[in-house]
Amino acid sequence: MTNLGNSLVVSHDFAGAITALSRARIIYEGKVGPDDLHVAYVISELGVIAERQGKLDEALALIRRAEKIAIAAQGADHHDIADYLERAAAC
């Protein structure tokens, strides 16, 4: 589902991407819990879509949520956190 969602983003099918990524999020949350890095990745991708659609407040909220999960899982100094900070700066 995540790969499908990302492919749809590339082709600018944001509605399709949101559907696929939202489904992936539900699956991940059910299997690994809401605070897993897989969930953070999906939430972050949903934030990127919102940013591309000009929904900056929504995008920032999603990206910050993903960042919070990643920090809890990896620590604030992990190099992956920089990706979330970059995405938040774009909002």
Short mmCIF file of N, CA, C and O in Angstrom, two decimals, residues 3-46:
data_model
loop_
_atom_site.label_atom_id
_atom_site.label_comp_id
_atom_site.label_asym_id
_atom_site.label_seq_id
_atom_site.Cartn_x
_atom_site.Cartn_y
_atom_site.Cartn_z
N ASN A 3 3.92 1.63 -1.21
CA ASN A 3 4.51 1.83 -2.53
C ASN A 3 3.48 2.35 -3.53
O ASN A 3 3.79 3.22 -4.34
N LEU A 4 2.27 1.82 -3.45
CA LEU A 4 1.21 2.29 -4.33
C LEU A 4 0.93 3.77 -4.06
O LEU A 4 0.83 4.57 -4.99
N GLY A 5 0.83 4.12 -2.80
CA GLY A 5 0.59 5.52 -2.44
C GLY A 5 1.67 6.44 -2.97
O GLY A 5 1.38 7.49 -3.54
N ASN A 6 2.92 6.02 -2.83
CA ASN A 6 4.03 6.84 -3.33
C ASN A 6 4.01 6.96 -4.85
O ASN A 6 4.30 8.02 -5.39
N SER A 7 3.66 5.88 -5.52
CA SER A 7 3.56 5.93 -6.98
C SER A 7 2.46 6.89 -7.42
O SER A 7 2.61 7.63 -8.40
N LEU A 8 1.36 6.88 -6.70
CA LEU A 8 0.26 7.78 -7.04
C LEU A 8 0.62 9.24 -6.78
O LEU A 8 0.19 10.13 -7.51
N VAL A 9 1.44 9.50 -5.76
CA VAL A 9 1.92 10.87 -5.51
C VAL A 9 2.74 11.35 -6.70
O VAL A 9 2.56 12.46 -7.18
N VAL A 10 3.63 10.49 -7.18
CA VAL A 10 4.49 10.85 -8.31
C VAL A 10 3.65 11.19 -9.53
O VAL A 10 3.97 12.12 -10.29
N SER A 11 2.53 10.47 -9.72
CA SER A 11 1.67 10.74 -10.88
C SER A 11 0.62 11.82 -10.58
O SER A 11 -0.27 12.04 -11.39
N HIS A 12 0.75 12.47 -9.42
CA HIS A 12 -0.14 13.57 -9.01
C HIS A 12 -1.59 13.13 -8.79
O HIS A 12 -2.50 13.95 -8.85
N ASP A 13 -1.79 11.86 -8.51
CA ASP A 13 -3.12 11.37 -8.13
C ASP A 13 -3.19 11.41 -6.61
O ASP A 13 -3.06 10.39 -5.92
N PHE A 14 -3.37 12.62 -6.08
CA PHE A 14 -3.33 12.81 -4.64
C PHE A 14 -4.48 12.10 -3.93
O PHE A 14 -4.30 11.55 -2.85
N ALA A 15 -5.66 12.11 -4.53
CA ALA A 15 -6.80 11.43 -3.91
C ALA A 15 -6.53 9.93 -3.79
O ALA A 15 -6.79 9.32 -2.74
N GLY A 16 -6.02 9.34 -4.84
CA GLY A 16 -5.67 7.92 -4.81
C GLY A 16 -4.57 7.62 -3.80
O GLY A 16 -4.61 6.62 -3.09
N ALA A 17 -3.59 8.51 -3.75
CA ALA A 17 -2.48 8.33 -2.81
C ALA A 17 -2.97 8.42 -1.37
O ALA A 17 -2.57 7.62 -0.52
N ILE A 18 -3.85 9.37 -1.11
CA ILE A 18 -4.40 9.51 0.25
C ILE A 18 -5.16 8.26 0.64
O ILE A 18 -5.03 7.75 1.76
N THR A 19 -5.95 7.72 -0.29
CA THR A 19 -6.71 6.50 -0.02
C THR A 19 -5.76 5.34 0.30
O THR A 19 -5.95 4.62 1.30
N ALA A 20 -4.75 5.14 -0.53
CA ALA A 20 -3.81 4.03 -0.34
C ALA A 20 -3.01 4.20 0.96
O ALA A 20 -2.85 3.24 1.73
N LEU A 21 -2.51 5.40 1.20
CA LEU A 21 -1.71 5.63 2.40
C LEU A 21 -2.56 5.56 3.66
O LEU A 21 -2.09 5.06 4.70
N SER A 22 -3.78 6.02 3.59
CA SER A 22 -4.66 5.93 4.76
C SER A 22 -4.96 4.47 5.10
O SER A 22 -5.01 4.09 6.27
N ARG A 23 -5.15 3.67 4.08
CA ARG A 23 -5.37 2.24 4.29
C ARG A 23 -4.12 1.59 4.89
O ARG A 23 -4.22 0.78 5.82
N ALA A 24 -2.95 1.98 4.37
CA ALA A 24 -1.70 1.45 4.92
C ALA A 24 -1.55 1.84 6.39
O ALA A 24 -1.13 1.02 7.21
N ARG A 25 -1.91 3.08 6.70
CA ARG A 25 -1.82 3.54 8.09
C ARG A 25 -2.70 2.69 9.01
O ARG A 25 -2.26 2.27 10.08
N ILE A 26 -3.92 2.42 8.59
CA ILE A 26 -4.83 1.60 9.39
C ILE A 26 -4.26 0.20 9.60
O ILE A 26 -4.29 -0.35 10.71
N ILE A 27 -3.72 -0.37 8.54
CA ILE A 27 -3.13 -1.72 8.63
C ILE A 27 -1.94 -1.71 9.59
O ILE A 27 -1.84 -2.55 10.48
N TYR A 28 -1.02 -0.76 9.41
CA TYR A 28 0.15 -0.69 10.29
C TYR A 28 -0.25 -0.47 11.74
O TYR A 28 0.28 -1.12 12.64
N GLU A 29 -1.19 0.46 11.97
CA GLU A 29 -1.60 0.73 13.35
C GLU A 29 -2.20 -0.51 14.00
O GLU A 29 -1.98 -0.76 15.18
N GLY A 30 -2.93 -1.30 13.21
CA GLY A 30 -3.50 -2.53 13.73
C GLY A 30 -2.48 -3.62 14.00
O GLY A 30 -2.62 -4.41 14.93
N LYS A 31 -1.43 -3.67 13.19
CA LYS A 31 -0.43 -4.74 13.31
C LYS A 31 0.71 -4.39 14.27
O LYS A 31 1.17 -5.24 15.01
N VAL A 32 1.20 -3.14 14.21
CA VAL A 32 2.39 -2.78 15.01
C VAL A 32 2.14 -1.67 16.01
O VAL A 32 3.03 -1.31 16.77
N GLY A 33 0.94 -1.10 15.98
CA GLY A 33 0.61 -0.04 16.93
C GLY A 33 0.82 1.34 16.33
O GLY A 33 1.53 1.50 15.33
N PRO A 34 0.21 2.34 16.95
CA PRO A 34 0.23 3.70 16.39
C PRO A 34 1.57 4.44 16.55
O PRO A 34 1.76 5.49 15.94
N ASP A 35 2.48 3.88 17.33
CA ASP A 35 3.74 4.57 17.58
C ASP A 35 4.94 3.90 16.91
O ASP A 35 6.08 4.06 17.34
N ASP A 36 4.68 3.15 15.85
CA ASP A 36 5.73 2.47 15.11
C ASP A 36 6.26 3.36 13.98
O ASP A 36 5.54 4.22 13.46
N LEU A 37 7.51 3.16 13.61
CA LEU A 37 8.12 3.97 12.54
C LEU A 37 7.41 3.82 11.20
O LEU A 37 7.39 4.76 10.41
N HIS A 38 6.81 2.67 10.94
CA HIS A 38 6.05 2.51 9.69
C HIS A 38 4.88 3.50 9.66
O HIS A 38 4.59 4.10 8.63
N VAL A 39 4.23 3.65 10.79
CA VAL A 39 3.12 4.59 10.90
C VAL A 39 3.63 6.01 10.71
O VAL A 39 3.02 6.81 10.00
N ALA A 40 4.77 6.31 11.32
CA ALA A 40 5.36 7.66 11.17
C ALA A 40 5.63 7.96 9.70
O ALA A 40 5.35 9.07 9.23
N TYR A 41 6.17 6.99 8.99
CA TYR A 41 6.49 7.20 7.57
C TYR A 41 5.22 7.51 6.77
O TYR A 41 5.19 8.45 5.97
N VAL A 42 4.17 6.74 7.01
CA VAL A 42 2.92 6.95 6.28
C VAL A 42 2.32 8.31 6.62
O VAL A 42 1.88 9.05 5.73
N ILE A 43 2.31 8.66 7.89
CA ILE A 43 1.78 9.95 8.31
C ILE A 43 2.58 11.08 7.66
O ILE A 43 2.02 12.08 7.20
N SER A 44 3.88 10.92 7.61
CA SER A 44 4.73 11.93 6.99
C SER A 44 4.42 12.08 5.50
O SER A 44 4.35 13.19 4.97
N GLU A 45 4.20 10.96 4.82
CA GLU A 45 3.85 11.01 3.40
C GLU A 45 2.50 11.71 3.20
O GLU A 45 2.32 12.47 2.24
N LEU A 46 1.56 11.46 4.09
CA LEU A 46 0.27 12.17 4.02
C LEU A 46 0.49 13.67 4.22
O LEU A 46 -0.18 14.48 3.59
#
